[in-house]
XYZ file of C-alpha atoms in Angstrom:
616
model
C 60.541 114.546 95.213
C 58.486 113.486 92.207
C 58.803 109.955 90.941
C 57.265 110.677 87.555
C 59.562 110.207 84.565
C 58.978 111.661 81.106
C 59.927 109.812 77.938
C 62.835 112.218 77.437
C 64.131 111.582 80.969
C 63.741 107.819 80.524
C 65.776 107.827 77.321
C 68.420 110.052 78.924
C 68.732 107.747 81.938
C 69.024 104.636 79.756
C 71.791 106.340 77.764
C 74.001 106.636 80.869
C 76.569 103.940 81.657
C 75.891 101.587 84.534
C 78.604 101.790 87.226
C 81.039 98.889 87.442
C 79.914 96.521 90.183
C 83.542 96.129 91.286
C 83.539 99.803 92.333
C 80.750 99.138 94.850
C 81.611 97.887 98.329
C 81.194 94.083 98.581
C 78.553 94.391 101.302
C 76.491 96.766 99.098
C 76.640 94.872 95.803
C 73.467 92.842 96.342
C 71.517 96.017 97.184
C 73.073 97.744 94.151
C 71.876 94.980 91.782
C 68.348 95.174 93.265
C 68.254 98.952 92.864
C 69.347 98.780 89.224
C 66.636 96.205 88.520
C 64.022 98.355 90.288
C 65.017 101.468 88.298
C 64.869 99.507 85.021
C 61.363 98.283 85.941
C 60.191 101.842 86.513
C 61.705 102.963 83.220
C 59.826 100.088 81.534
C 56.515 101.425 82.909
C 56.128 99.703 86.285
C 54.869 101.689 89.234
C 57.068 102.516 92.205
C 55.009 100.199 94.407
C 55.309 97.251 91.996
C 59.063 97.745 91.557
C 59.486 97.992 95.320
C 57.644 94.716 96.015
C 59.289 92.804 93.178
C 62.898 93.711 93.943
C 62.709 94.282 97.690
C 63.727 97.959 97.585
C 61.889 100.423 99.874
C 59.404 102.686 98.096
C 61.032 105.916 99.266
C 64.408 104.615 98.003
C 62.944 103.897 94.557
C 61.365 107.367 94.436
C 64.635 109.010 95.508
C 66.587 107.044 92.857
C 64.245 108.184 90.102
C 64.511 111.798 91.193
C 68.299 111.691 91.500
C 68.691 109.855 88.180
C 67.054 112.797 86.395
C 69.419 115.365 87.940
C 72.588 116.796 86.461
C 75.895 116.744 88.342
C 78.412 119.605 88.633
C 79.761 118.769 85.156
C 76.185 119.016 83.755
C 76.142 115.272 83.030
C 73.097 113.131 83.730
C 73.475 111.168 87.005
C 71.463 108.239 85.609
C 72.300 104.805 87.037
C 74.777 106.300 89.508
C 71.714 106.991 91.640
C 71.553 103.228 92.356
C 74.844 103.152 94.259
C 74.071 102.900 98.003
C 75.173 105.725 100.324
C 76.055 108.072 97.446
C 74.971 111.690 97.840
C 74.306 113.905 94.823
C 73.185 117.159 96.415
C 74.129 119.006 99.554
C 71.334 119.269 102.085
C 71.309 122.947 103.013
C 69.836 124.003 106.309
C 67.068 126.580 105.866
C 68.368 128.650 108.784
C 71.945 127.504 109.263
C 73.595 128.969 112.369
C 76.907 128.445 114.076
C 76.182 126.140 117.069
C 77.234 127.028 120.581
C 78.216 123.454 121.514
C 79.330 120.370 119.559
C 76.782 117.885 118.232
C 76.440 115.478 115.319
C 77.481 117.165 112.055
C 78.167 120.430 113.905
C 81.070 121.193 111.565
C 78.635 120.894 108.639
C 76.407 123.487 110.251
C 79.351 125.853 110.707
C 80.350 125.585 107.045
C 76.726 126.063 105.926
C 76.370 129.171 108.065
C 79.646 130.646 106.766
C 79.717 129.975 102.978
C 83.202 131.403 102.515
C 84.570 128.767 104.932
C 82.871 125.967 102.952
C 84.491 127.216 99.766
C 87.847 127.479 101.510
C 87.696 123.971 103.004
C 86.371 122.243 99.876
C 89.137 123.772 97.772
C 91.870 122.298 100.017
C 93.910 119.676 98.089
C 96.862 119.256 100.450
C 97.921 116.289 102.555
C 96.119 115.667 105.831
C 98.169 115.171 109.004
C 98.608 111.750 110.627
C 99.706 110.550 114.057
C 103.348 110.537 112.979
C 103.489 113.261 110.344
C 102.420 116.896 110.322
C 100.918 118.826 107.410
C 101.963 122.497 107.072
C 99.272 123.021 104.436
C 96.498 121.861 106.779
C 97.939 123.989 109.593
C 97.579 127.053 107.365
C 94.001 126.083 106.475
C 93.064 125.677 110.149
C 94.555 129.074 111.014
C 92.496 130.659 108.233
C 89.299 129.001 109.527
C 89.855 130.234 113.086
C 90.723 133.733 111.793
C 87.514 134.011 109.729
C 85.343 132.791 112.620
C 87.055 135.184 115.036
C 86.597 138.194 112.774
C 82.870 137.403 112.352
C 82.282 137.319 116.123
C 82.111 133.552 116.656
C 85.045 133.417 119.100
C 82.892 131.934 121.887
C 80.972 129.562 119.605
C 81.767 126.106 118.248
C 84.428 125.132 117.255
C 86.611 127.882 118.773
C 85.364 127.019 122.271
C 86.799 123.472 122.123
C 90.281 122.317 123.100
C 91.626 121.744 119.577
C 89.409 124.490 118.030
C 87.720 121.949 115.710
C 90.955 120.619 114.222
C 90.034 116.916 114.505
C 86.461 117.427 113.210
C 87.759 119.427 110.283
C 90.104 116.553 109.317
C 87.190 114.102 109.516
C 85.029 116.352 107.333
C 87.704 116.591 104.617
C 88.202 112.808 104.689
C 84.450 112.276 104.329
C 84.286 114.809 101.509
C 87.162 113.169 99.635
C 85.659 109.703 100.100
C 82.370 110.843 98.557
C 84.223 112.407 95.621
C 86.245 109.252 95.067
C 83.130 107.063 95.120
C 81.451 109.345 92.611
C 84.463 109.313 90.308
C 84.711 105.521 90.526
C 81.055 105.101 89.699
C 81.564 107.211 86.581
C 84.168 104.773 85.249
C 82.844 102.254 82.755
C 83.530 98.579 83.398
C 86.974 97.751 82.023
C 88.066 94.108 81.729
C 91.227 93.217 83.643
C 93.994 91.294 81.925
C 96.728 91.146 84.552
C 96.731 87.333 84.802
C 96.485 84.576 82.244
C 93.279 83.352 83.929
C 91.680 86.639 82.818
C 92.397 85.857 79.170
C 91.863 82.099 78.997
C 89.850 79.455 80.794
C 92.468 77.324 82.551
C 91.788 73.625 82.091
C 93.766 70.679 83.478
C 97.356 70.624 82.172
C 97.091 74.064 80.576
C 99.352 75.564 83.250
C 101.336 74.133 86.143
C 103.154 75.991 88.910
C 106.510 75.023 90.392
C 107.836 76.505 93.600
C 109.756 75.627 96.725
C 108.792 76.091 100.357
C 110.883 76.016 103.523
C 109.418 74.520 106.718
C 110.957 75.391 110.090
C 111.522 72.391 112.352
C 113.551 71.575 115.443
C 114.631 68.018 114.662
C 117.503 65.637 113.976
C 118.235 63.519 110.930
C 119.172 59.921 111.754
C 121.796 58.192 109.586
C 122.015 54.364 109.858
C 125.665 53.367 110.399
C 127.523 50.162 109.541
C 127.497 48.916 113.132
C 123.713 49.179 113.397
C 123.700 52.442 115.365
C 122.311 55.776 114.236
C 124.331 58.933 113.695
C 122.559 62.275 114.065
C 122.738 65.727 112.509
C 120.724 68.713 113.739
C 118.425 70.332 111.164
C 116.306 73.475 111.457
C 114.640 73.534 108.038
C 113.135 71.175 105.488
C 112.709 72.210 101.855
C 109.677 70.971 99.941
C 109.719 71.293 96.134
C 106.465 70.654 94.290
C 104.671 70.975 90.953
C 100.900 71.506 90.979
C 98.368 71.681 88.156
C 96.326 74.905 88.209
C 93.264 73.585 86.393
C 92.661 70.644 88.729
C 94.774 71.348 91.797
C 96.542 67.982 91.490
C 100.123 67.590 92.695
C 102.216 66.285 89.784
C 105.455 65.786 91.671
C 107.275 66.621 94.889
C 110.738 66.387 96.418
C 112.060 66.801 99.974
C 115.516 68.203 100.792
C 116.877 68.206 104.361
C 120.049 69.493 105.938
C 120.880 71.899 103.089
C 119.250 74.148 100.548
C 118.071 72.587 97.329
C 120.083 73.071 94.155
C 119.461 72.934 90.400
C 119.843 69.151 90.344
C 116.935 68.792 92.804
C 114.795 71.009 90.551
C 115.590 69.009 87.422
C 115.136 65.683 89.218
C 111.675 66.859 90.324
C 110.631 67.618 86.731
C 111.991 64.258 85.615
C 109.936 62.479 88.286
C 106.798 64.368 87.206
C 107.367 63.228 83.601
C 107.743 59.556 84.600
C 104.899 57.165 85.553
C 104.179 57.064 89.264
C 104.884 53.792 91.064
C 103.882 53.238 94.713
C 106.878 53.169 97.022
C 107.921 50.136 99.025
C 107.063 51.620 102.397
C 109.812 51.195 104.993
C 107.488 51.554 107.975
C 105.193 48.547 108.421
C 102.399 50.603 110.041
C 102.343 53.188 107.258
C 99.990 52.627 104.343
C 98.649 54.339 101.244
C 95.096 55.546 100.958
C 92.908 52.901 99.231
C 92.395 55.393 96.373
C 95.979 56.711 96.255
C 96.601 58.302 92.866
C 98.956 60.546 90.912
C 98.181 62.099 87.493
C 101.221 60.372 85.966
C 99.396 57.053 86.433
C 97.324 57.917 83.327
C 99.412 56.869 80.343
C 98.811 57.086 76.603
C 101.279 55.002 74.593
C 103.263 54.667 77.832
C 103.619 58.470 77.943
C 102.711 60.801 80.811
C 100.532 63.877 80.180
C 102.480 67.158 80.095
C 101.457 70.744 80.712
C 101.441 73.474 78.084
C 102.964 76.106 80.403
C 105.286 75.876 83.401
C 105.301 78.824 85.819
C 108.275 78.994 88.161
C 109.970 81.720 90.184
C 113.294 83.205 89.205
C 115.191 82.052 92.296
C 118.996 82.020 92.196
C 119.151 78.259 92.778
C 117.883 77.482 89.298
C 119.064 80.562 87.442
C 121.874 78.356 86.089
C 121.799 78.103 82.329
C 121.675 74.311 82.527
C 118.395 74.332 84.456
C 116.690 76.827 82.137
C 117.867 75.054 78.997
C 116.918 71.584 80.269
C 113.375 72.585 81.221
C 112.779 74.363 77.904
C 114.429 71.716 75.706
C 113.234 68.540 77.400
C 110.013 69.406 79.224
C 109.115 71.698 76.313
C 106.055 73.932 76.199
C 106.115 77.492 77.556
C 108.399 78.443 80.441
C 107.075 81.422 82.431
C 109.563 82.993 84.835
C 108.022 85.036 87.638
C 109.682 87.510 89.954
C 111.672 85.952 92.775
C 109.872 86.002 96.106
C 106.534 87.067 94.563
C 104.258 84.210 95.577
C 101.217 86.110 94.249
C 102.218 84.962 90.763
C 101.747 81.334 91.831
C 98.790 81.390 94.258
C 97.655 77.791 93.730
C 100.901 76.155 94.823
C 101.220 78.579 97.721
C 97.803 77.393 98.906
C 99.014 73.783 98.689
C 102.136 74.598 100.706
C 99.973 76.178 103.397
C 97.729 73.119 103.505
C 100.488 70.508 103.723
C 102.407 72.577 106.277
C 99.419 72.976 108.590
C 98.106 69.453 108.005
C 101.320 67.425 108.084
C 104.705 69.051 108.708
C 103.630 70.973 111.804
C 102.717 67.695 113.551
C 105.940 65.826 112.790
C 108.161 65.493 115.859
C 109.913 68.807 116.448
C 107.401 70.827 114.428
C 106.480 74.357 115.451
C 104.993 77.544 114.076
C 107.709 80.234 113.961
C 107.317 83.628 115.600
C 105.887 86.494 113.528
C 105.307 90.184 114.077
C 101.994 89.469 115.794
C 102.397 85.934 117.172
C 105.004 84.234 119.310
C 106.568 80.873 118.508
C 104.017 78.084 119.015
C 104.909 74.417 119.517
C 102.539 72.368 117.359
C 103.882 68.853 117.995
C 103.830 67.086 121.356
C 106.801 64.912 120.317
C 110.410 65.936 120.848
C 112.574 65.964 117.733
C 115.511 64.406 119.596
C 113.375 61.410 120.601
C 111.858 60.894 117.140
C 114.626 61.642 114.606
C 113.896 61.937 110.902
C 114.762 58.930 108.758
C 114.901 60.327 105.226
C 113.425 57.324 103.402
C 110.644 56.933 105.969
C 109.889 60.663 105.844
C 109.666 60.535 102.041
C 107.246 57.608 102.373
C 105.107 59.756 104.664
C 105.007 62.659 102.197
C 104.145 60.340 99.296
C 101.215 58.831 101.184
C 99.954 62.328 102.019
C 100.248 63.666 98.461
C 98.573 60.640 96.844
C 95.679 61.006 99.301
C 95.544 64.777 98.693
C 94.956 64.177 94.961
C 91.766 62.209 95.629
C 90.346 64.478 98.352
C 87.455 66.809 97.487
C 88.039 70.557 97.674
C 85.344 72.920 98.903
C 86.663 75.539 96.470
C 86.002 73.226 93.516
C 82.258 72.649 93.948
C 83.433 70.309 95.746
C 85.397 67.937 93.531
C 88.737 66.213 93.922
C 91.672 66.862 91.550
C 91.299 63.309 90.213
C 87.620 63.848 89.416
C 88.359 67.128 87.624
C 90.989 65.438 85.455
C 88.689 62.456 84.806
C 85.906 64.776 83.655
C 88.333 66.693 81.457
C 89.559 63.521 79.765
C 86.015 62.165 79.406
C 84.989 65.331 77.541
C 87.392 64.408 74.753
C 89.550 67.487 75.299
C 93.032 67.420 73.843
C 95.877 66.672 76.257
C 99.505 66.906 75.235
C 101.489 63.662 75.246
C 104.953 64.579 73.947
C 106.810 61.802 72.086
C 110.244 60.681 73.222
C 109.385 60.910 76.921
C 111.997 58.365 78.005
C 114.716 60.298 76.185
C 113.477 63.632 77.611
C 113.543 62.239 81.151
C 117.134 61.065 80.779
C 118.268 64.325 79.225
C 116.409 66.460 81.762
C 118.770 65.451 84.570
C 122.036 65.118 82.699
C 124.769 65.724 85.289
C 127.851 67.230 83.647
C 131.330 66.978 85.181
C 134.968 67.301 84.176
C 136.906 64.171 85.136
C 140.514 63.040 84.834
C 141.490 59.464 84.055
C 143.779 58.044 86.724
C 145.932 54.917 86.889
C 149.560 53.786 86.752
C 151.217 51.637 84.116
C 154.220 51.022 86.372
C 152.072 49.782 89.257
C 149.680 47.941 86.972
C 146.626 50.058 87.870
C 144.302 50.129 84.805
C 142.714 53.459 83.744
C 140.003 54.449 86.235
C 137.836 57.483 87.047
C 137.092 58.412 90.667
C 133.814 60.332 91.047
C 131.298 60.669 93.887
C 132.769 57.918 96.110
C 132.825 55.375 93.273
C 135.407 53.961 90.842
C 134.436 53.770 87.169
C 136.111 51.451 84.673
C 135.469 49.909 81.271
C 137.177 46.954 79.494
C 137.562 49.253 76.466
C 140.153 51.311 78.351
C 142.379 48.403 79.340
C 145.839 48.899 77.882
C 145.203 52.552 76.851
C 147.863 53.942 79.169
C 148.164 57.111 77.062
C 144.780 58.304 78.386
C 146.025 58.522 81.985
C 146.121 62.158 83.134
C 143.822 63.438 80.387
C 140.610 65.318 81.195
C 137.242 64.667 79.547
C 133.642 65.839 79.793
C 131.548 63.268 81.660
C 127.789 62.907 82.166
C 125.352 60.826 84.165
C 122.714 60.329 81.488
C 120.210 58.432 83.646
C 119.439 60.241 86.891
C 117.872 57.083 88.357
C 120.982 55.007 87.726
C 124.337 56.715 88.211
C 126.243 53.454 87.811
C 126.868 54.459 84.193
C 129.235 57.360 83.409
C 129.767 58.466 79.801
C 132.946 60.213 78.602
C 132.892 62.551 75.590
C 135.482 63.786 73.110
C 135.905 67.519 72.585
C 133.984 67.373 69.296
C 130.889 66.082 71.142
C 131.213 62.446 70.078
C 130.730 59.661 72.607
C 134.000 58.131 73.733
C 133.111 55.332 76.151
C 130.642 54.432 78.913
C 132.201 53.459 82.237
C 130.626 51.230 84.877
C 130.735 51.694 88.641
C 132.667 49.056 90.551
C 131.655 47.420 93.859
C 130.313 48.356 96.310
C 128.088 50.508 94.062
C 127.545 48.165 91.143
C 124.659 45.929 92.166
C 121.620 48.193 92.659
C 120.412 51.043 90.445
C 120.419 54.255 92.496
C 120.365 58.030 92.248
C 123.211 60.344 93.149
C 121.564 61.442 96.398
C 121.172 57.820 97.510
C 124.819 57.214 96.588
C 125.961 60.028 98.853
C 123.779 58.789 101.718
C 125.139 55.267 101.331
C 128.700 56.571 101.330
C 128.110 58.348 104.615
C 126.517 55.193 105.975
C 129.775 53.353 105.250
C 132.048 56.054 106.748
C 132.467 54.638 110.222
C 135.601 53.355 112.037
C 134.204 49.853 112.387
C 133.209 49.750 108.715
C 136.872 49.432 107.708
C 136.869 45.842 108.909
C 135.858 44.195 105.649
C 135.407 40.809 107.318
C 132.305 42.164 109.064
C 130.583 42.781 105.699
C 128.248 40.106 104.413
C 126.612 42.487 101.880
C 128.870 43.750 99.087
C 126.651 46.530 97.776
C 126.500 49.642 99.939
C 123.225 50.837 98.452
C 121.410 47.600 99.242
C 122.924 47.532 102.718
C 121.910 51.120 103.296
C 118.253 50.453 102.464
C 118.282 47.347 104.662
C 119.613 49.462 107.520
C 116.910 52.081 106.966
C 114.136 49.495 107.096
C 115.644 47.899 110.187
C 115.931 51.248 111.958
C 112.415 52.236 110.924
C 110.884 49.297 112.779
C 112.282 50.629 116.051
C 111.037 54.197 115.721
C 107.512 55.216 116.595
C 106.363 57.437 113.796
C 103.071 59.395 113.643
C 103.013 59.019 109.870
C 100.493 56.178 109.807
C 97.789 58.278 111.476
C 98.517 61.313 109.327
C 98.582 59.317 106.088
C 95.257 57.727 106.990
C 93.667 61.171 107.113
C 93.176 61.461 110.868
C 93.078 64.995 112.222
C 95.876 65.478 114.777
C 94.768 66.421 118.256
C 95.491 69.925 119.488
C 98.712 70.190 121.525
C 98.012 69.478 125.173
C 99.100 71.875 127.858
C 100.605 69.226 130.110
C 103.878 67.600 129.117
C 103.434 64.038 127.894
C 105.669 61.332 129.304
C 106.958 59.543 126.192
C 109.565 56.836 126.292
C 112.376 57.616 123.864
C 112.649 54.666 121.426
C 116.331 55.466 120.792
C 117.233 55.722 124.450
C 120.635 54.171 125.067
C 121.725 54.332 121.429
C 125.004 56.175 121.038
C 124.300 59.529 119.431
C 127.190 61.203 117.666
C 127.290 64.468 115.791
C 128.738 64.937 112.365
C 129.545 68.091 110.464
C 129.061 66.453 107.077
C 126.355 68.039 104.904
C 123.477 65.788 103.972
C 122.581 65.560 100.310
C-alpha cells in the first residue's frame, strides 16, 4: 500500500468527521487518540517515520491508515478518520486461489464462502434472528439448509463443513455474529459526536448546594430493641430491619441530615422531620455512652450560618415512594423548603447515584458490624454474618444508636474522598464559599422549620360540667388544657382542627376555628410538661411508663416521664458494651473470625419480655 497522499486526498480526509471517542472500546481509546494524532501529522507534511516515533504508532499501521483513509466505502463515501479506529476492517481480504478445505482450521468458513461466492452473498444478506441456547430460529434453519444444499450440489459433500457433526452450523453462527459486529462498529464510527443531555449534570456544572438528593435505605439486621422500663429492667422487641433516611449534597458529597427508624417503616412525618433538621443548625448531641466520642473535626454543613440562617439547596431530588406521596408532604417541602422539587421514579436509584453510594458506604462501614448485622442472601451469594456479636446479647438502645450514627456522619463529612481529587466534603464547601460564589440563605428559616413539620389532627374537647372536669383534650398519651377554656362548658363535645406547630416541642397544641383563625393554644399537663420533646420521644416515654409496677405512684421521684426516660437510657447504656466507640473513631473492624467467640452477655439475668407494641 502506498503512503503518499495528494493535496486532494488530504483535503478530502480532513473534510470527514472524526468518530466519537465514546463509540470506541475503552481499552482502545488511547490507541485511537494516538492514531488520529499520527494521521494529522502526516496530513500536515510529516513523514510516516516521524509520525510513528512521535506518537508511538507502528510504521506499518500509519501506512495502512493513510491508505485506508483514501478509500471509499460501499456507499462511495470517503473513509477518512474512520481508518484510525483499531480493529476495523474496510476491505475483504480475498484469497487468490480460494478452495473449499477438506478439514476445519482457523477461518475455514471464510475460505468456504470465498470459494463459493453465491454462498457469501446468501449468508451476508441474512437479517434474521440467530438461535440461542434456549430459543430456536426457523429463519437460520432455512439458511443452513440452503448452504448445505448448495455445497452438496457442487460436489463438496465430503469436504468441510459437511463432513463435521453439525455441518458447520456453529461456525456459521459465529461468522454472522462477527460480520454484524463489524457492521455495527462501522456504523457507530460514522455517527458524529452528539452531546448527551439525559441528566442535569450534563447541562450544568453542579456546585455545592445546587442539588441535594433525598432517599431512604433499609438495612437488614437480626437484633432486638431494648426499652428501659420503670422498674429499671429492659423490655425487648425483635426487629429485622432498620430504615436510614438521609439528605446528601451532590456538589460536595456532604450529608446534610439523617434519621433512623426502627421497628416500623418510616412515614411522611419522618421525612418532614428530616428536612426540618437539615434546615436547623447542627448541635452536637449529649452522648449517652461514656466511651463514645465525636471526631475532633466533627462537622455538619448546617454549622455554617449567615444571619443565623442555614444554607439551603436550589433543587431537592427525591423518589416518588408511596410513604411521602401524601399531599401534606409534597406541599410542605415545596412551600417551606422552597426551591425546585424533582420527583424521580420510585425504586429507580440510578436517578440519585450519589446518595446510593453513601448508603453503600455507611452500610458496609458501620451497620454491618453492629451486633446482629449480616449481609443478606442474593442470587449469587449466600447469607453472610458480618458481626461477631449476637443481637440478643447486645440489644439496640435507640438513643445510643442515634449517637453512634451522628458520630459516624460528622466524621464522614470531614473525610477525604478518592473520587474528589481527594478532598473532603467540608473542604469542597469551604473552597466554594471562599470563591465568593452565591449560596442561598432563605429568610424566615425559623418559621419554615416550624411549618415544615406541622402535625394536623382532628380532636374533640372532653370534660364534664356535672363532675367538675374542666375542658381537656386527650392526644398522644397527654392531656392538654388552657386557662382560657375554664368555664366554657359549651365547647365540650365539639371537634376542632389541631396542630403541633413546633416539631421539637409537642407540649403546645393549637386549636383552630373553621375559618382558619387561631382559637387557643393548649399546654400539656404532667408528666409531659417539664421537658421539650418530639412526638417520637413522647411515644417512647409513654411505653417506658407502661409497666405494672409503674402504676404505684409512690415509687416515682421524677414527675416528668421524658426526663425519666432519658435518665433510664443513660443508665442502661453504661451497662451495655457497644462497639460504637471504635467505629466512631474510624477504626476498621476486623474480619469475622471463623471460630465462635465466647462473649459474656452484659444483660444476662435481666428479665426479657416481649411486647407486640409498635415502636415509633
